[in-house]
Amino acid sequence: MSLQVQSQVSLKPFNSFGVDVEARLFAEAHSDTDVREALAYGLEHEVAVLVIGGGSNLLLTADIDSLVLRMATRGIRVLSDDGSKVVIEAEAGEPWHPFVQHTLSLGLSGLENLSLIPGTVGAAPMQNIGAYGVEIKDVFAGLTALDRQSGEMRDFTLQECNFAYRDSLFKQESGRWLILRVRFALDRAAHLHLEYGPVRQRLTEQGIEHPTASDVSQAICSIRNEKLPDPAVLGNAGSFFKNPLVSAALAARLKGEYPDLVAYAQPDGRMKLAAGWLIERAGWKGFREADAGVHKLQALVLVNYGGATGLQLLNLAQRIQKDIFERFHVDLEMEPNRY
Ligand SMILES: Cc1cc2nc3c(=O)[nH]c(=O)nc-3n(C[C@H](O)[C@H](O)[C@H](O)COP(=O)(O)OP(=O)(O)OC[C@H]3O[C@@H](n4cnc5c(N)ncnc54)[C@H](O)[C@@H]3O)c2cc1C
């Protein structure tokens, strides 16, 4: 067996909140064989297998009584290139941002708006990662996953993934699909998305009138570096709550009461509210209790000042949820995966 299984391993370095819990067993998968060995080990020893990538979307609230399998498979390959569209595939364990940079270095456009999102390629489809007006579904060309129920490999098309805002089939059927590699259809000619947030403004400030995909990536990195705390310095999992979708009637009522409410019309007639605005308006920005807090500059980000437990962070999140519901009649859904 090539898989190395360790006992009682601290997961502190493996979750971006920096929460200190232990995994009963821990291993890293460097190949499909390792993945299969880990699943077989789990069956043989009657222990559940929890798959993780970079741990940047996890809230660990207790020691994990499982075999934690960290995806560390590597490899990027071009599958097809017709001169304008290039299909590129990456193994699940590839770190996301370096992969984005690699595609840009090949002169390919499509992933630039998703620059600097932490984590791995394999986890990206789980919640259909998105930023600055782009989601991976917009450039998705397929993936290969292992069905943990049947042990069979399956290729998924875009339609089969049920991608939605921070959601997918893989999240809905949590624990069933182990994503091995993901494919993206990228363009040699840049079709840039500059309308969302301050992207165009940042490029203008930089004196860039005709940006390349790499220029957009750099602008987004600079905006993100200003807005979001670096997990290496201050533990966090990015946005802690999803932006809630509410009825047009509720949004209109809230807008009457709070004229500066941030709300975006959705194709289905509902309105998407900015969760960060609601939390800030309710006075939580900068709140801190022991080592669990709400970031000083970004109300959507919960932070661990060092010694917070997952339960303290969860408790804070639940207090915020309750308060937002009482004030605005809006349900906030947590984004990180809780274990
Ligand atoms: C500072 C910061 C900024 C962020 N910004 C954004 C953002 O702009 N947009 C956004 O969408 N997200 C953002 N996130 C959230 C996070 O980076 C993404 O969700 C990322 O895709 C998680 O990847 P990961 O490898 O760290 O996954 P993990 O946290 O390790 O796992 C997440 C979930 O996926 C499962 N999983 C992981 N790998 C696999 C696999 N190969 N097969 C099956 N299941 C798997 C895990 O079991 C878990 O349920 C941010 C996080 C941080 C800390």
Tab-separated table of N, CA and C in Angstrom, residues 153-228:
chain	number	residue	atom	x	y	z
A	153	MET	N	-16.130	5.197	-11.652
A	153	MET	CA	-15.776	6.549	-12.091
A	153	MET	C	-16.873	7.043	-13.015
A	154	ARG	N	-17.148	8.340	-12.923
A	154	ARG	CA	-18.165	8.878	-13.842
A	154	ARG	C	-17.746	10.260	-14.337
A	155	ASP	N	-17.987	10.505	-15.634
A	155	ASP	CA	-17.751	11.838	-16.196
A	155	ASP	C	-19.051	12.629	-16.146
A	156	PHE	N	-18.954	13.882	-15.732
A	156	PHE	CA	-20.137	14.755	-15.633
A	156	PHE	C	-20.051	15.865	-16.664
A	157	THR	N	-21.197	16.139	-17.319
A	157	THR	CA	-21.282	17.312	-18.194
A	157	THR	C	-21.771	18.492	-17.353
A	158	LEU	N	-21.729	19.658	-17.956
A	158	LEU	CA	-22.204	20.865	-17.260
A	158	LEU	C	-23.637	20.678	-16.750
A	159	GLN	N	-24.521	20.186	-17.615
A	159	GLN	CA	-25.937	20.074	-17.253
A	159	GLN	C	-26.121	19.126	-16.069
A	160	GLU	N	-25.279	18.107	-15.990
A	160	GLU	CA	-25.454	17.101	-14.938
A	160	GLU	C	-25.009	17.590	-13.561
A	161	CYS	N	-24.301	18.715	-13.513
A	161	CYS	CA	-23.728	19.161	-12.230
A	161	CYS	C	-24.685	19.997	-11.380
A	162	ASN	N	-25.835	20.399	-11.960
A	162	ASN	CA	-26.804	21.223	-11.202
A	162	ASN	C	-26.168	22.450	-10.568
A	163	PHE	N	-25.293	23.117	-11.273
A	163	PHE	CA	-24.635	24.275	-10.681
A	163	PHE	C	-25.635	25.402	-10.431
A	164	ALA	N	-25.513	26.028	-9.293
A	164	ALA	CA	-26.316	27.212	-8.964
A	164	ALA	C	-25.433	28.081	-8.065
A	165	TYR	N	-25.979	29.166	-7.568
A	165	TYR	CA	-25.194	30.070	-6.726
A	165	TYR	C	-24.666	29.324	-5.490
A	166	ARG	N	-23.351	29.159	-5.430
A	166	ARG	CA	-22.655	28.461	-4.325
A	166	ARG	C	-23.251	27.066	-4.071
A	167	ASP	N	-23.607	26.389	-5.169
A	167	ASP	CA	-24.263	25.091	-4.999
A	167	ASP	C	-24.009	24.205	-6.220
A	168	SER	N	-24.113	22.905	-6.001
A	168	SER	CA	-23.940	21.929	-7.081
A	168	SER	C	-24.531	20.598	-6.639
A	169	LEU	N	-24.609	19.682	-7.588
A	169	LEU	CA	-25.023	18.313	-7.273
A	169	LEU	C	-24.106	17.717	-6.191
A	170	PHE	N	-22.817	18.052	-6.281
A	170	PHE	CA	-21.826	17.428	-5.385
A	170	PHE	C	-22.012	17.905	-3.951
A	171	LYS	N	-22.500	19.123	-3.819
A	171	LYS	CA	-22.818	19.632	-2.483
A	171	LYS	C	-24.142	19.031	-2.007
A	172	GLN	N	-25.098	18.946	-2.954
A	172	GLN	CA	-26.416	18.379	-2.584
A	172	GLN	C	-26.273	16.916	-2.159
A	173	GLU	N	-25.429	16.167	-2.887
A	173	GLU	CA	-25.226	14.750	-2.547
A	173	GLU	C	-23.898	14.626	-1.795
A	174	SER	N	-23.800	15.386	-0.717
A	174	SER	CA	-22.543	15.519	0.023
A	174	SER	C	-22.008	14.154	0.464
A	175	GLY	N	-20.728	13.917	0.229
A	175	GLY	CA	-20.103	12.675	0.663
A	175	GLY	C	-20.171	11.556	-0.363
A	176	ARG	N	-20.972	11.741	-1.432
A	176	ARG	CA	-21.086	10.652	-2.416
A	176	ARG	C	-19.986	10.718	-3.479
A	177	TRP	N	-19.747	11.926	-4.001
A	177	TRP	CA	-18.851	12.063	-5.143
A	177	TRP	C	-17.485	12.561	-4.715
A	178	LEU	N	-16.459	11.843	-5.145
A	178	LEU	CA	-15.097	12.305	-4.874
A	178	LEU	C	-14.531	12.811	-6.213
A	179	ILE	N	-14.340	14.102	-6.285
A	179	ILE	CA	-13.935	14.710	-7.557
A	179	ILE	C	-12.433	14.476	-7.767
A	180	LEU	N	-12.105	13.882	-8.917
A	180	LEU	CA	-10.707	13.521	-9.195
A	180	LEU	C	-10.018	14.550	-10.087
A	181	ARG	N	-10.725	15.046	-11.118
A	181	ARG	CA	-10.150	16.072	-11.998
A	181	ARG	C	-11.257	16.866	-12.665
A	182	VAL	N	-10.906	18.081	-13.041
A	182	VAL	CA	-11.919	19.017	-13.557
A	182	VAL	C	-11.404	19.621	-14.864
A	183	ARG	N	-12.333	19.844	-15.815
A	183	ARG	CA	-11.958	20.397	-17.122
A	183	ARG	C	-12.625	21.763	-17.344
A	184	PHE	N	-11.889	22.629	-17.996
A	184	PHE	CA	-12.378	23.991	-18.258
A	184	PHE	C	-12.172	24.307	-19.733
A	185	ALA	N	-13.152	25.005	-20.333
A	185	ALA	CA	-13.033	25.443	-21.732
A	185	ALA	C	-12.675	26.927	-21.705
A	186	LEU	N	-11.444	27.230	-22.099
A	186	LEU	CA	-10.944	28.605	-22.011
A	186	LEU	C	-10.690	29.155	-23.416
A	187	ASP	N	-10.602	30.483	-23.485
A	187	ASP	CA	-10.518	31.149	-24.791
A	187	ASP	C	-9.142	31.750	-25.030
A	188	ARG	N	-8.704	31.665	-26.276
A	188	ARG	CA	-7.479	32.391	-26.634
A	188	ARG	C	-7.765	33.893	-26.741
A	189	ALA	N	-8.972	34.252	-27.206
A	189	ALA	CA	-9.349	35.671	-27.255
A	189	ALA	C	-10.077	35.998	-25.949
A	190	ALA	N	-9.681	37.109	-25.341
A	190	ALA	CA	-10.263	37.424	-24.031
A	190	ALA	C	-11.684	37.973	-24.165
A	191	HIS	N	-12.630	37.387	-23.400
A	191	HIS	CA	-13.984	37.954	-23.282
A	191	HIS	C	-14.088	38.400	-21.820
A	192	LEU	N	-13.728	39.622	-21.565
A	192	LEU	CA	-13.533	40.042	-20.175
A	192	LEU	C	-14.837	40.475	-19.512
A	193	HIS	N	-14.932	40.224	-18.225
A	193	HIS	CA	-16.085	40.663	-17.416
A	193	HIS	C	-15.567	41.706	-16.431
A	194	LEU	N	-15.884	42.956	-16.741
A	194	LEU	CA	-15.297	44.053	-15.946
A	194	LEU	C	-16.340	44.840	-15.173
A	195	GLU	N	-17.612	44.425	-15.311
A	195	GLU	CA	-18.676	45.289	-14.789
A	195	GLU	C	-18.929	45.132	-13.301
A	196	TYR	N	-18.428	44.063	-12.717
A	196	TYR	CA	-18.807	43.741	-11.351
A	196	TYR	C	-17.869	44.420	-10.351
A	197	GLY	N	-18.464	45.078	-9.374
A	197	GLY	CA	-17.651	45.696	-8.320
A	197	GLY	C	-16.692	46.720	-8.907
A	198	PRO	N	-15.563	46.913	-8.232
A	198	PRO	CA	-14.665	47.993	-8.643
A	198	PRO	C	-13.610	47.575	-9.661
A	199	VAL	N	-13.858	46.523	-10.467
A	199	VAL	CA	-12.802	45.998	-11.347
A	199	VAL	C	-12.392	47.038	-12.397
A	200	ARG	N	-13.401	47.558	-13.113
A	200	ARG	CA	-13.063	48.528	-14.169
A	200	ARG	C	-12.398	49.774	-13.575
A	201	GLN	N	-12.950	50.204	-12.446
A	201	GLN	CA	-12.389	51.407	-11.797
A	201	GLN	C	-10.915	51.188	-11.433
A	202	ARG	N	-10.603	49.995	-10.904
A	202	ARG	CA	-9.220	49.709	-10.518
A	202	ARG	C	-8.295	49.738	-11.741
A	203	LEU	N	-8.780	49.189	-12.869
A	203	LEU	CA	-7.975	49.186	-14.090
A	203	LEU	C	-7.750	50.621	-14.574
A	204	THR	N	-8.814	51.434	-14.496
A	204	THR	CA	-8.697	52.830	-14.914
A	204	THR	C	-7.668	53.550	-14.045
A	205	GLU	N	-7.756	53.303	-12.715
A	205	GLU	CA	-6.780	53.925	-11.797
A	205	GLU	C	-5.348	53.547	-12.180
A	206	GLN	N	-5.224	52.319	-12.696
A	206	GLN	CA	-3.887	51.843	-13.078
A	206	GLN	C	-3.498	52.318	-14.479
A	207	GLY	N	-4.383	53.086	-15.099
A	207	GLY	CA	-4.086	53.629	-16.429
A	207	GLY	C	-4.209	52.593	-17.537
A	208	ILE	N	-4.958	51.514	-17.272
A	208	ILE	CA	-5.090	50.452	-18.281
A	208	ILE	C	-6.437	50.602	-18.991
A	209	GLU	N	-6.384	50.960	-20.264
A	209	GLU	CA	-7.613	51.178	-21.026
A	209	GLU	C	-8.073	49.915	-21.734
A	210	HIS	N	-7.114	49.150	-22.241
A	210	HIS	CA	-7.432	47.922	-22.980
A	210	HIS	C	-6.791	46.742	-22.255
A	211	PRO	N	-7.453	46.267	-21.196
A	211	PRO	CA	-6.816	45.244	-20.365
A	211	PRO	C	-6.738	43.874	-21.027
A	212	THR	N	-5.719	43.125	-20.643
A	212	THR	CA	-5.637	41.708	-20.998
A	212	THR	C	-6.244	40.922	-19.828
A	213	ALA	N	-6.386	39.615	-20.029
A	213	ALA	CA	-6.908	38.776	-18.937
A	213	ALA	C	-5.959	38.842	-17.731
A	214	SER	N	-4.653	38.912	-18.000
A	214	SER	CA	-3.698	39.004	-16.882
A	214	SER	C	-3.846	40.320	-16.127
A	215	ASP	N	-4.131	41.412	-16.858
A	215	ASP	CA	-4.363	42.704	-16.181
A	215	ASP	C	-5.568	42.585	-15.239
A	216	VAL	N	-6.630	41.918	-15.726
A	216	VAL	CA	-7.840	41.774	-14.902
A	216	VAL	C	-7.504	40.949	-13.658
A	217	SER	N	-6.747	39.884	-13.854
A	217	SER	CA	-6.353	39.049	-12.716
A	217	SER	C	-5.593	39.881	-11.681
A	218	GLN	N	-4.639	40.668	-12.160
A	218	GLN	CA	-3.845	41.471	-11.219
A	218	GLN	C	-4.698	42.502	-10.495
A	219	ALA	N	-5.632	43.113	-11.225
A	219	ALA	CA	-6.512	44.111	-10.595
A	219	ALA	C	-7.350	43.425	-9.508
A	220	ILE	N	-7.873	42.247	-9.824
A	220	ILE	CA	-8.711	41.533	-8.852
A	220	ILE	C	-7.875	41.103	-7.642
A	221	CYS	N	-6.642	40.663	-7.891
A	221	CYS	CA	-5.765	40.304	-6.752
A	221	CYS	C	-5.545	41.514	-5.855
A	222	SER	N	-5.336	42.680	-6.459
A	222	SER	CA	-5.067	43.851	-5.618
A	222	SER	C	-6.317	44.233	-4.824
A	223	ILE	N	-7.499	44.119	-5.438
A	223	ILE	CA	-8.743	44.438	-4.711
A	223	ILE	C	-8.942	43.436	-3.572
A	224	ARG	N	-8.752	42.156	-3.875
A	224	ARG	CA	-8.981	41.117	-2.860
A	224	ARG	C	-7.994	41.269	-1.702
A	225	ASN	N	-6.745	41.603	-2.033
A	225	ASN	CA	-5.746	41.761	-0.961
A	225	ASN	C	-6.109	42.897	-0.011
A	226	GLU	N	-6.785	43.906	-0.543
A	226	GLU	CA	-7.206	45.019	0.324
A	226	GLU	C	-8.427	44.650	1.161
A	227	LYS	N	-9.337	43.869	0.553
A	227	LYS	CA	-10.646	43.622	1.174
A	227	LYS	C	-10.677	42.455	2.138
A	228	LEU	N	-9.915	41.402	1.795
A	228	LEU	CA	-10.073	40.146	2.537
A	228	LEU	C	-8.840	39.850	3.376
